[in-house]
Short mmCIF file of C-alpha atoms and ligand atoms in Angstrom, two decimals:
data_model
loop_
_atom_site.label_atom_id
_atom_site.label_comp_id
_atom_site.label_asym_id
_atom_site.label_seq_id
_atom_site.Cartn_x
_atom_site.Cartn_y
_atom_site.Cartn_z
CA UNK A 1 0.06 0.37 0.20
CA UNK A 2 1.54 3.29 -1.00
CA UNK A 3 0.95 6.29 1.56
CA UNK A 4 -1.43 9.04 1.10
CA UNK A 5 -0.98 12.53 1.61
CA UNK A 6 -1.05 12.93 5.47
CA UNK A 7 -4.64 14.47 6.78
CA UNK A 8 -6.03 12.92 3.65
CA UNK A 9 -9.89 10.48 4.16
CA UNK A 10 -8.27 7.36 3.35
CA UNK A 11 -11.60 5.61 1.92
CA UNK A 12 -12.14 1.70 2.66
CA UNK A 13 -14.92 -0.76 1.78
CA UNK A 14 -14.95 -4.43 3.32
CA UNK A 15 -17.38 -7.12 1.83
CA UNK A 16 -19.32 -7.82 4.61
CA UNK A 17 -20.72 -10.54 6.14
CA UNK A 18 -23.91 -12.87 4.85
CA UNK A 19 -26.07 -13.31 8.12
CA UNK A 20 -27.18 -16.84 8.22
CA UNK A 21 -24.98 -18.46 10.53
CA UNK A 22 -22.47 -16.87 13.24
CA UNK A 23 -19.54 -15.05 12.53
CA UNK A 24 -16.02 -17.97 12.32
CA UNK A 25 -12.46 -17.36 12.64
CA UNK A 26 -12.27 -17.30 8.56
CA UNK A 27 -14.52 -14.40 8.61
CA UNK A 28 -12.70 -12.55 11.77
CA UNK A 29 -9.17 -12.94 10.27
CA UNK A 30 -10.12 -11.40 7.14
CA UNK A 31 -11.96 -8.18 9.68
CA UNK A 32 -9.14 -8.18 11.92
CA UNK A 33 -6.33 -7.88 9.03
CA UNK A 34 -8.39 -4.66 7.73
CA UNK A 35 -8.82 -3.56 11.52
CA UNK A 36 -4.64 -3.61 11.33
CA UNK A 37 -5.03 -1.20 8.02
CA UNK A 38 -7.16 1.51 9.85
CA UNK A 39 -5.07 1.85 12.83
CA UNK A 40 -1.96 2.25 10.40
CA UNK A 41 -4.02 4.94 9.01
CA UNK A 42 -4.68 6.02 12.15
CA UNK A 43 -1.40 6.03 13.20
CA UNK A 44 -0.34 7.74 10.07
CA UNK A 45 -2.34 10.80 11.30
CA UNK A 46 -5.12 9.75 8.43
CA UNK A 47 -8.84 10.58 8.78
CA UNK A 48 -10.71 7.31 7.32
CA UNK A 49 -13.93 6.69 5.99
CA UNK A 50 -14.70 3.22 6.16
CA UNK A 51 -17.74 1.71 4.96
CA UNK A 52 -19.07 -2.51 4.96
CA UNK A 53 -22.09 -3.81 4.47
CA UNK A 54 -24.67 -6.69 5.17
CA UNK A 55 -25.51 -8.59 2.72
CA UNK A 56 -29.67 -9.18 3.94
CA UNK A 57 -31.33 -10.36 0.82
CA UNK A 58 -29.22 -13.31 -0.90
CA UNK A 59 -29.81 -17.16 -2.01
CA UNK A 60 -27.98 -18.86 1.42
CA UNK A 61 -30.04 -16.59 3.48
CA UNK A 62 -33.16 -17.54 2.28
CA UNK A 63 -31.69 -21.40 1.92
CA UNK A 64 -31.26 -21.56 5.32
CA UNK A 65 -34.22 -19.80 6.70
CA UNK A 66 -36.27 -22.46 4.88
CA UNK A 67 -34.25 -25.14 6.07
CA UNK A 68 -34.41 -23.85 9.73
CA UNK A 69 -38.42 -23.04 8.85
CA UNK A 70 -36.70 -19.48 10.15
CA UNK A 71 -37.91 -16.15 8.83
CA UNK A 72 -35.47 -15.02 6.68
CA UNK A 73 -35.81 -11.06 8.54
CA UNK A 74 -35.23 -12.19 12.03
CA UNK A 75 -32.38 -15.00 10.89
CA UNK A 76 -30.28 -11.74 9.50
CA UNK A 77 -30.94 -10.21 12.23
CA UNK A 78 -30.31 -12.16 14.65
CA UNK A 79 -26.88 -12.99 13.17
CA UNK A 80 -26.13 -8.82 12.01
CA UNK A 81 -26.28 -8.54 15.93
CA UNK A 82 -24.31 -10.82 17.08
CA UNK A 83 -21.59 -10.58 14.27
CA UNK A 84 -21.52 -6.71 15.95
CA UNK A 85 -21.10 -8.42 18.94
CA UNK A 86 -18.10 -10.84 18.10
CA UNK A 87 -16.16 -7.43 16.19
CA UNK A 88 -17.26 -5.34 19.17
CA UNK A 89 -15.36 -8.14 21.22
CA UNK A 90 -12.98 -8.43 19.08
CA UNK A 91 -12.34 -4.42 19.58
CA UNK A 92 -12.13 -4.23 15.89
CA UNK A 93 -13.12 -0.74 14.99
CA UNK A 94 -16.36 -0.06 13.02
CA UNK A 95 -17.05 1.22 9.97
CA UNK A 96 -18.44 4.35 10.03
CA UNK A 97 -21.74 3.25 8.10
CA UNK A 98 -22.59 -0.69 8.14
CA UNK A 99 -25.29 -0.71 5.82
CA UNK A 100 -27.60 -3.47 4.51
CA UNK A 101 -28.68 -4.50 0.21
CA UNK A 102 -32.17 -4.14 1.25
CA UNK A 103 -32.44 -0.89 2.55
CA UNK A 104 -29.81 0.19 -0.75
CA UNK A 105 -32.54 -1.60 -3.17
CA UNK A 106 -33.41 2.26 -4.55
CA UNK A 107 -29.99 3.18 -4.84
CA UNK A 108 -28.66 -0.05 -6.52
CA UNK A 109 -32.37 -0.19 -8.71
CA UNK A 110 -31.15 3.81 -10.20
CA UNK A 111 -27.72 2.19 -11.57
CA UNK A 112 -29.23 -1.01 -13.04
CA UNK A 113 -31.85 1.48 -14.80
CA UNK A 114 -28.36 3.43 -16.38
CA UNK A 115 -26.75 0.44 -17.50
CA UNK A 116 -29.62 -0.64 -19.07
CA UNK A 117 -29.75 2.32 -20.72
CA UNK A 118 -26.37 2.48 -21.72
CA UNK A 119 -26.15 -1.39 -23.15
CA UNK A 120 -23.73 -2.05 -20.45
CA UNK A 121 -27.01 -4.18 -19.12
CA UNK A 122 -29.72 -6.37 -20.71
CA UNK A 123 -32.66 -8.07 -20.42
CA UNK A 124 -32.13 -12.35 -20.76
CA UNK A 125 -34.39 -13.42 -23.26
CA UNK A 126 -36.83 -15.63 -21.63
CA UNK A 127 -40.39 -14.23 -21.36
CA UNK A 128 -41.77 -15.60 -17.71
CA UNK A 129 -38.66 -14.17 -15.95
CA UNK A 130 -37.23 -11.58 -18.47
CA UNK A 131 -33.78 -10.93 -15.57
CA UNK A 132 -31.33 -8.93 -15.70
CA UNK A 133 -27.50 -9.12 -16.77
CA UNK A 134 -24.38 -6.93 -17.25
CA UNK A 135 -22.43 -7.64 -20.21
CA UNK A 136 -19.06 -8.63 -18.74
CA UNK A 137 -17.29 -6.71 -21.69
CA UNK A 138 -19.24 -3.29 -20.97
CA UNK A 139 -16.21 -2.00 -19.77
CA UNK A 140 -13.33 -3.64 -22.12
CA UNK A 141 -11.24 -4.09 -19.10
CA UNK A 142 -13.07 -6.85 -17.43
CA UNK A 143 -10.60 -9.33 -15.52
CA UNK A 144 -8.07 -6.66 -14.74
CA UNK A 145 -8.85 -7.36 -10.96
CA UNK A 146 -8.16 -10.88 -10.51
CA UNK A 147 -5.53 -11.74 -13.63
CA UNK A 148 -7.06 -14.90 -13.67
CA UNK A 149 -7.35 -15.95 -17.24
CA UNK A 150 -10.99 -17.56 -18.56
CA UNK A 151 -11.14 -21.32 -17.72
CA UNK A 152 -10.17 -20.27 -14.05
CA UNK A 153 -13.00 -17.37 -13.87
CA UNK A 154 -15.55 -20.23 -15.87
CA UNK A 155 -14.56 -22.40 -12.58
CA UNK A 156 -14.75 -19.59 -9.71
CA UNK A 157 -18.00 -18.14 -11.42
CA UNK A 158 -19.94 -21.91 -11.05
CA UNK A 159 -18.44 -22.47 -7.76
CA UNK A 160 -19.20 -19.04 -6.14
CA UNK A 161 -22.94 -18.05 -7.00
CA UNK A 162 -22.77 -17.34 -10.43
CA UNK A 163 -25.01 -19.05 -13.33
CA UNK A 164 -22.86 -19.69 -16.23
CA UNK A 165 -25.77 -22.01 -17.55
CA UNK A 166 -28.59 -19.80 -17.48
CA UNK A 167 -30.56 -19.53 -20.58
CA UNK A 168 -30.80 -16.57 -22.32
CA UNK A 169 -27.73 -14.88 -21.51
CA UNK A 170 -25.35 -13.66 -23.99
CA UNK A 171 -22.19 -15.13 -22.67
CA UNK A 172 -21.85 -17.43 -19.63
CA UNK A 173 -19.97 -14.80 -18.09
CA UNK A 174 -22.28 -12.40 -17.99
CA UNK A 175 -23.76 -11.79 -14.29
CA UNK A 176 -26.82 -11.94 -12.41
CA UNK A 177 -28.10 -7.58 -11.78
CA UNK A 178 -31.97 -8.00 -11.09
CA UNK A 179 -33.71 -10.88 -10.33
CA UNK A 180 -37.43 -10.88 -11.57
CA UNK A 181 -39.78 -11.94 -8.55
CA UNK A 182 -40.07 -15.82 -8.76
CA UNK A 183 -43.09 -17.53 -6.36
CA UNK A 184 -42.30 -17.68 -2.61
CA UNK A 185 -39.06 -15.60 -2.72
CA UNK A 186 -39.15 -12.02 -1.29
CA UNK A 187 -39.43 -8.94 -3.70
CA UNK A 188 -39.48 -5.73 -3.90
CA UNK A 189 -41.23 -2.99 -6.32
CA UNK A 190 -39.53 -1.04 -8.52
CA UNK A 191 -39.17 0.51 -12.46
CA UNK A 192 -37.18 -2.61 -12.86
CA UNK A 193 -40.31 -4.88 -12.40
CA UNK A 194 -40.38 -6.86 -8.66
CA UNK A 195 -37.48 -8.48 -8.00
CA UNK A 196 -34.23 -8.42 -6.02
CA UNK A 197 -31.02 -7.33 -7.00
CA UNK A 198 -27.92 -9.54 -7.55
CA UNK A 199 -24.76 -9.58 -5.20
CA UNK A 200 -22.32 -8.03 -6.95
CA UNK A 201 -23.50 -4.93 -7.90
CA UNK A 202 -24.86 -4.65 -4.44
CA UNK A 203 -21.64 -3.47 -3.38
CA UNK A 204 -20.60 -1.72 -6.25
CA UNK A 205 -23.35 0.62 -5.26
CA UNK A 206 -23.08 0.76 -1.75
CA UNK A 207 -19.48 1.64 -2.13
CA UNK A 208 -19.65 3.94 -4.70
CA UNK A 209 -22.30 5.84 -3.22
CA UNK A 210 -20.73 6.14 -0.10
CA UNK A 211 -17.33 6.98 -0.95
CA UNK A 212 -17.31 7.85 -4.17
CA UNK A 213 -15.55 6.26 -7.13
CA UNK A 214 -12.19 5.80 -7.04
CA UNK A 215 -11.82 4.91 -3.13
CA UNK A 216 -8.42 3.78 -1.82
CA UNK A 217 -9.17 -0.16 -0.72
CA UNK A 218 -11.85 -2.37 -1.59
CA UNK A 219 -11.22 -5.21 0.64
CA UNK A 220 -12.56 -9.18 1.86
CA UNK A 221 -11.09 -12.27 1.19
CA UNK A 222 -9.24 -13.98 -1.83
CA UNK A 223 -12.05 -16.15 -2.33
CA UNK A 224 -13.82 -12.96 -3.75
CA UNK A 225 -11.50 -12.08 -5.79
CA UNK A 226 -13.35 -13.51 -8.50
CA UNK A 227 -15.83 -13.08 -9.36
CA UNK A 228 -17.05 -10.70 -6.65
CA UNK A 229 -14.37 -7.63 -6.58
CA UNK A 230 -14.14 -8.38 -10.21
CA UNK A 231 -17.79 -7.82 -11.38
CA UNK A 232 -17.99 -5.18 -8.58
CA UNK A 233 -15.79 -3.08 -10.18
CA UNK A 234 -16.72 -4.17 -13.58
CA UNK A 235 -20.31 -2.04 -12.65
CA UNK A 236 -19.34 0.39 -11.33
CA UNK A 237 -16.83 1.32 -13.91
CA UNK A 238 -19.18 0.67 -17.03
CA UNK A 239 -21.41 3.65 -15.12
CA UNK A 240 -18.82 6.31 -14.34
CA UNK A 241 -16.89 5.32 -17.87
CA UNK A 242 -13.89 5.25 -15.69
CA UNK A 243 -10.90 3.59 -13.96
CA UNK A 244 -10.51 2.53 -11.60
CA UNK A 245 -13.78 1.59 -8.93
CA UNK A 246 -10.99 1.63 -5.96
CA UNK A 247 -6.92 2.35 -6.16
CA UNK A 248 -5.92 -1.32 -4.12
CA UNK A 249 -8.04 -4.27 -4.24
CA UNK A 250 -6.80 -6.23 -0.65
CA UNK A 251 -7.58 -9.89 -0.04
CA UNK A 252 -7.29 -11.92 2.61
CA UNK A 253 -5.71 -15.66 2.72
CA UNK A 254 -8.57 -18.44 3.96
CA UNK A 255 -8.72 -19.41 7.17
CA UNK A 256 -8.69 -23.25 6.93
CA UNK A 257 -9.83 -26.82 9.49
CA UNK A 258 -8.71 -29.59 9.56
CA UNK A 259 -7.45 -29.25 5.98
CA UNK A 260 -10.15 -27.25 4.49
CA UNK A 261 -11.54 -24.68 3.81
CA UNK A 262 -13.50 -23.50 7.03
CA UNK A 263 -16.52 -22.17 5.83
CA UNK A 264 -20.12 -22.63 6.57
CA UNK A 265 -21.54 -24.22 3.10
CA UNK A 266 -18.79 -26.91 4.58
CA UNK A 267 -20.22 -26.62 7.66
CA UNK A 268 -15.89 -26.92 9.20
CA UNK A 269 -16.81 -24.05 12.12
CA UNK A 270 -15.18 -22.37 14.46
CA UNK A 271 -17.29 -19.57 16.23
CA UNK A 272 -15.60 -16.52 17.78
CA UNK A 273 -19.47 -16.29 19.51
CA UNK A 274 -18.62 -20.23 21.14
CA UNK A 275 -14.52 -18.93 22.07
CA UNK A 276 -16.05 -15.93 23.72
CA UNK A 277 -18.17 -17.71 25.91
CA UNK A 278 -15.54 -20.56 26.72
CA UNK A 279 -13.72 -17.89 28.25
CA UNK A 280 -11.19 -16.96 25.61
CA UNK A 281 -9.49 -13.82 26.11
CA UNK A 282 -10.09 -12.21 22.42
CA UNK A 283 -6.18 -10.95 22.61
CA UNK A 284 -5.61 -14.08 22.28
CA UNK A 285 -7.58 -14.77 19.32
CA UNK A 286 -5.71 -11.43 17.89
CA UNK A 287 -2.14 -12.72 18.42
CA UNK A 288 -3.52 -16.68 17.54
CA UNK A 289 -4.66 -14.73 14.00
CA UNK A 290 -2.05 -12.40 13.44
CA UNK A 291 0.82 -15.20 13.99
CA UNK A 292 0.85 -15.75 10.33
CA UNK A 293 0.95 -13.44 7.73
CA UNK A 294 -2.84 -11.85 6.46
CA UNK A 295 -2.09 -12.73 2.75
CA UNK A 296 -1.35 -16.45 3.73
CA UNK A 297 -3.76 -19.65 3.66
CA UNK A 298 -3.42 -20.98 7.40
CA UNK A 299 -4.80 -23.34 9.69
CA UNK A 300 -6.64 -22.66 12.87
CA UNK A 301 -5.36 -25.48 15.98
CA UNK A 302 -6.11 -25.70 19.10
CA UNK A 303 -1.98 -25.11 19.63
CA UNK A 304 -2.26 -22.17 18.04
CA UNK A 305 -4.56 -20.90 20.28
CA UNK A 306 -2.41 -22.08 23.33
CA UNK A 307 0.48 -19.99 22.03
CA UNK A 308 -1.20 -17.30 21.71
CA UNK A 309 -2.29 -17.30 25.45
CA UNK A 310 0.77 -17.92 26.48
CA UNK A 311 2.43 -15.50 25.11
CA UNK A 312 -0.28 -12.51 25.88
CA UNK A 313 -0.23 -14.10 29.79
CA UNK A 314 3.99 -12.99 28.94
CA UNK A 315 3.56 -9.90 26.95
CA UNK A 316 0.45 -8.66 30.42
CA UNK A 317 2.89 -9.93 32.99
CA UNK A 318 6.02 -7.88 31.12
CA UNK A 319 4.28 -4.71 30.79
CA UNK A 320 3.20 -4.72 34.62
CA UNK A 321 6.74 -4.46 35.61
CA UNK A 322 8.13 -1.31 37.14
CA UNK A 323 10.46 -1.08 34.52
CA UNK A 324 11.78 -2.46 31.29
CA UNK A 325 14.49 -1.81 28.24
CA UNK A 326 13.64 1.58 26.54
CA UNK A 327 10.73 1.06 23.92
CA UNK A 328 11.09 3.41 21.40
CA UNK A 329 13.19 0.97 19.03
CA UNK A 330 10.81 -1.92 19.83
CA UNK A 331 7.92 0.74 18.54
CA UNK A 332 9.60 1.92 15.64
CA UNK A 333 10.07 -1.79 14.24
CA UNK A 334 6.47 -2.97 15.18
CA UNK A 335 5.63 -0.41 13.05
CA UNK A 336 7.85 -0.56 10.23
CA UNK A 337 7.10 -4.46 10.67
CA UNK A 338 3.27 -3.52 9.75
CA UNK A 339 3.65 -0.46 7.36
CA UNK A 340 5.82 -3.36 5.39
CA UNK A 341 2.35 -5.11 4.00
CA UNK A 342 1.12 -5.86 7.48
CA UNK A 343 3.90 -7.88 8.61
CA UNK A 344 2.34 -9.30 11.50
CA UNK A 345 4.64 -12.20 12.35
CA UNK A 346 7.87 -9.83 12.45
CA UNK A 347 5.61 -7.22 14.49
CA UNK A 348 4.94 -10.11 17.14
CA UNK A 349 8.71 -11.62 17.61
CA UNK A 350 9.99 -7.47 18.07
CA UNK A 351 7.23 -7.21 20.63
CA UNK A 352 8.19 -10.42 21.94
CA UNK A 353 11.90 -9.20 21.99
CA UNK A 354 11.82 -6.81 24.06
CA UNK A 355 8.90 -8.58 26.24
CA UNK A 356 12.15 -11.41 26.84
CA UNK A 357 14.36 -8.96 28.06
CA UNK A 358 12.10 -7.36 30.40
CA UNK A 359 11.20 -10.88 32.44
CA UNK A 360 14.74 -11.93 32.00
CA UNK A 361 17.21 -8.51 32.82
CA UNK A 362 14.13 -6.12 33.59
CA UNK A 363 15.69 -2.60 32.90
CA UNK A 364 15.38 0.89 34.27
CA UNK A 365 13.28 2.70 31.74
CA UNK A 366 10.09 3.07 33.94
CA UNK A 367 8.23 4.66 31.10
CA UNK A 368 8.50 1.68 28.70
CA UNK A 369 6.08 -0.82 30.06
CA UNK A 370 3.65 2.06 29.42
CA UNK A 371 4.65 2.80 25.63
CA UNK A 372 4.95 -0.46 25.10
CA UNK A 373 1.49 -1.56 26.04
CA UNK A 374 -0.58 1.18 23.86
CA UNK A 375 1.30 0.53 21.31
CA UNK A 376 0.55 -3.00 21.48
CA UNK A 377 -2.88 -1.72 21.84
CA UNK A 378 -3.89 0.96 18.89
CA UNK A 379 -1.39 -0.97 16.37
CA UNK A 380 -1.83 -4.21 16.87
CA UNK A 381 -5.66 -3.44 19.13
CA UNK A 382 -4.71 -6.13 22.17
CA UNK A 383 -5.45 -4.69 25.32
CA UNK A 384 -2.63 -5.93 28.07
N1 5CA B 1 -21.51 -11.07 1.95
C1 5CA B 1 -20.67 -11.22 0.72
C2 5CA B 1 -19.21 -10.47 0.62
S1 5CA B 1 -20.02 -9.32 0.13
C3 5CA B 1 -19.34 -12.44 1.84
O1 5CA B 1 -18.80 -13.21 1.49
N2 5CA B 1 -20.18 -12.97 3.07
S2 5CA B 1 -19.37 -14.07 3.67
O2 5CA B 1 -20.27 -13.73 5.03
O3 5CA B 1 -19.66 -15.50 3.56
O4 5CA B 1 -18.10 -13.76 4.32
C4 5CA B 1 -17.53 -12.20 4.72
C5 5CA B 1 -16.17 -12.94 4.52
O5 5CA B 1 -15.27 -13.25 5.10
C6 5CA B 1 -15.66 -12.58 3.45
O6 5CA B 1 -14.73 -11.39 2.86
C7 5CA B 1 -14.93 -13.57 2.94
O7 5CA B 1 -13.87 -13.48 1.65
C8 5CA B 1 -14.44 -13.45 4.40
N3 5CA B 1 -14.12 -15.33 4.42
C9 5CA B 1 -15.49 -16.65 4.60
N4 5CA B 1 -14.46 -17.45 4.60
C10 5CA B 1 -13.36 -17.13 5.30
C11 5CA B 1 -12.33 -18.12 5.62
N5 5CA B 1 -12.46 -19.13 5.96
N6 5CA B 1 -11.04 -17.07 5.76
C12 5CA B 1 -10.99 -15.87 6.04
N7 5CA B 1 -11.74 -15.32 5.14
C13 5CA B 1 -13.21 -15.51 5.02
ZN1 ZN B 2 -19.05 -8.25 -1.42
#
C-alpha cells in the first residue's frame, strides 16, 4: 500500500457478512486484517472513512431460513447483531457505515436502470423471468482485478454464486443484476419490475455512493477476488465510464480447519462467540490469527490458540513490571513491520524480543512498559 498525503481521508470498503450463521474465525481473520489497515492509517495521522455492507438478502440466507423454518429477516437481524457483538469483543474498530442490501435497493435499481440505458446491461431472452444481466465486456477491461484466465474465471464463477448455464444470456460470464420475482421469494417493487438485486451490484453501488469513485481500498477474503470484486468493479466502471473502481484490491487469505477452508457451507467452523463463551481472551484470538501473514492461507489449530494465550500472558506480565528496556526502538520496529504489508509475524517477534528482555533482565526505564502497552493497543488492537 502506498501512503497517501497526511491529513487526507483514506477511504476503505470491506465486504461484509451474509448473515445466515455466526461469525467464524475465517471471517474474524479477514476483518482483523482490515482493522490493522485502519489502525495503520490512524497512526499515520489520516482520517478514515470505512464502509461495510451486510448482504441481508441473498440465496444462502433464504436457503438457511427455509431449512430451519426461520424467517429470513429475523435470521439476518439475529446474525448481524451477533456479528457486531463479536467484532466489538475483538476490538475491531467499527465502520462508520454498515449498510444493508435491502435498505439500498432504491439506489441499486437506479444504477441498474442506467446500465440498461447505456447498453452495459440487458434482459435475458425469457418471457417468464426477464432477469437483468451485465455484459461482462462492457468496460473492455474486465479481468484486470483478479488477473485470471478464462477457464479459471469459468470455474470460480460457477463455484461462487454465478450461473454460467442460465439460458438466454449472451455470454456464460455475464452476471445477474436484477432477479425478477419468483413465487415464494421476497421481492421489491421497482421500475425494473418486482424483484431483488444480484450480489455484485450491491457492493458496487453501496461503496461508490458513500466513498466516491476511485476510493483507496476494496477489501475482503481471497475468495472474493473473483467473481465478486471483479464484477463490483466492472459495474461501477461501466456506469462511470472511468477506471479504476478502487486503487487497491486487498485480499486476506483463507483460514482453514482440518485441511479445508473454514466455510458455512462445509460446516467446519470455529465460532468467535463459542470461544468467547468458553472464556478465551479476544487478545489471544488476535495473536493467534496474527501469528501468520494476513495474505497466507493458514490453519486454525488448538495449539495455535494455546501458544497465543501463553504469549498474551507473557506480554501482560512484562508490561506490568515497574521498568523495562527502552521502548522506542521496539515501537519503531513494530510500526515498520506493520507498514510493510501488515507483517504481523515480525511485528509480534519485535514485541516478543522486548518482552523477553524485560522478563529476564528487567530494565531501568520506568516509562517503557506503559509505552509498549499503548503501542500494542493502538497498532495491534490488543489490550494488555
Ligand atoms: N456478503 C459477502 C461479501 S459482500 C460474503 O462473502 N459474506 S461471507 O459471510 O461469506 O464472508 C464474509 C467475509 O469473510 C468475506 O470477506 C469473506 O471473504 C471472508 N471469509 C469467508 N470465509 C473465510 C475464511 N475461511 N477465511 C478467511 N476469510 C473468510
Ligand atoms: Zn461484497
